[in-house]
CSV table of C-alpha atoms in Angstrom, one decimal:
chain,number,residue,atom,x,y,z
A,1,MET,CA,-30.2,82.9,-93.2
A,2,SER,CA,-27.7,81.5,-95.2
A,3,ASN,CA,-27.2,81.4,-98.9
A,4,THR,CA,-27.9,78.0,-99.5
A,5,SER,CA,-31.5,78.2,-97.4
A,6,ILE,CA,-34.8,76.9,-99.6
A,7,ARG,CA,-38.0,78.5,-98.5
A,8,VAL,CA,-40.3,75.4,-98.2
A,9,TYR,CA,-43.8,77.4,-97.3
A,10,TYR,CA,-44.6,80.9,-97.2
A,11,ASN,CA,-48.2,82.7,-95.8
A,12,GLU,CA,-49.2,85.8,-95.0
A,13,GLY,CA,-52.3,87.6,-93.8
A,14,ILE,CA,-53.1,91.0,-93.2
A,15,ARG,CA,-55.0,92.0,-89.9
A,16,SER,CA,-55.5,96.0,-89.1
A,17,LYS,CA,-52.7,98.4,-89.8
A,18,ASN,CA,-50.6,94.6,-89.4
A,19,LYS,CA,-49.3,92.0,-91.9
A,20,PHE,CA,-48.3,88.6,-90.7
A,21,VAL,CA,-46.1,86.5,-92.4
A,22,PHE,CA,-45.4,82.9,-92.0
A,23,GLU,CA,-42.0,81.5,-93.3
A,24,VAL,CA,-40.1,77.8,-93.4
A,25,TYR,CA,-37.0,77.5,-94.5
A,26,GLN,CA,-35.1,74.3,-94.8
A,27,GLU,CA,-31.0,74.5,-94.7
A,28,GLU,CA,-28.3,73.2,-95.9
A,29,ASP,CA,-27.9,70.6,-93.4
A,30,GLY,CA,-31.9,69.6,-93.8
A,31,SER,CA,-32.9,71.0,-90.5
A,32,TYR,CA,-35.9,74.2,-90.6
A,33,ARG,CA,-36.2,77.5,-89.7
A,34,ALA,CA,-39.7,79.0,-89.4
A,35,VAL,CA,-39.9,82.8,-89.0
A,36,VAL,CA,-42.9,84.4,-88.1
A,37,SER,CA,-43.2,88.0,-88.7
A,38,ARG,CA,-45.7,91.1,-87.7
A,39,TRP,CA,-45.0,93.8,-90.2
A,40,ASN,CA,-46.3,98.0,-89.6
A,41,LEU,CA,-48.0,98.4,-92.2
A,42,ASN,CA,-47.9,101.9,-91.3
A,43,ALA,CA,-44.0,102.5,-91.4
A,44,ASN,CA,-44.0,99.5,-93.8
A,45,ARG,CA,-41.5,97.9,-91.7
A,46,VAL,CA,-41.1,94.6,-89.3
A,47,ALA,CA,-42.3,95.6,-85.8
A,48,GLU,CA,-41.8,91.8,-84.8
A,49,GLN,CA,-40.1,88.7,-85.7
A,50,ASN,CA,-39.5,85.4,-84.1
A,51,GLU,CA,-37.2,82.1,-85.2
A,52,PHE,CA,-37.8,78.9,-84.3
A,53,LEU,CA,-35.4,76.0,-85.2
A,54,SER,CA,-35.7,72.0,-85.5
A,55,ALA,CA,-33.3,69.1,-87.1
A,56,THR,CA,-36.4,67.7,-88.1
A,57,LYS,CA,-39.5,68.4,-90.5
A,58,GLU,CA,-41.8,66.6,-87.3
A,59,GLY,CA,-40.5,68.9,-84.6
A,60,LEU,CA,-42.1,72.2,-86.5
A,61,ARG,CA,-45.1,71.2,-84.8
A,62,GLU,CA,-44.2,70.9,-81.6
A,63,GLN,CA,-42.8,74.8,-82.0
A,64,ALA,CA,-44.7,77.0,-79.2
A,65,TYR,CA,-45.3,79.6,-82.3
A,66,PRO,CA,-47.3,82.6,-81.5
A,67,ARG,CA,-51.3,82.1,-81.6
A,68,ILE,CA,-51.6,83.7,-85.7
A,69,ARG,CA,-54.2,82.4,-87.9
A,70,GLN,CA,-50.8,82.0,-90.3
A,71,VAL,CA,-49.5,79.3,-88.0
A,72,SER,CA,-53.0,77.4,-87.9
A,73,ILE,CA,-52.9,77.3,-91.9
A,74,PHE,CA,-49.5,76.3,-91.9
A,75,LEU,CA,-50.6,73.2,-89.2
A,76,ASP,CA,-53.7,72.6,-91.6
A,77,SER,CA,-51.3,72.8,-94.8
A,78,ASP,CA,-50.3,69.9,-97.2
A,79,PHE,CA,-46.8,70.8,-96.2
A,80,TRP,CA,-47.1,67.6,-94.2
A,81,SER,CA,-47.4,65.2,-96.6
A,82,GLU,CA,-45.4,62.6,-97.5
A,83,GLY,CA,-44.9,64.1,-101.3
A,84,ASN,CA,-43.7,67.4,-99.6
A,85,VAL,CA,-39.6,68.2,-98.7
């Protein structure tokens, strides 16, 4: 992540011994980077992390995200409204 990235979306949820985090950053060039993380709460560390890049906001919808609740919440969120970002 560069110093000029701006986090434009964040959501987290806990299930069993895992915390799931979904974040979207807008990069300096206007592109987007979505980061999906699964934390092991017992060890308090990231167990798995994936990044998804898109040149456009609309391209974020087309990514092959993991099937977790935080992704569904993101896809149904007000992030997609005209006045946002």
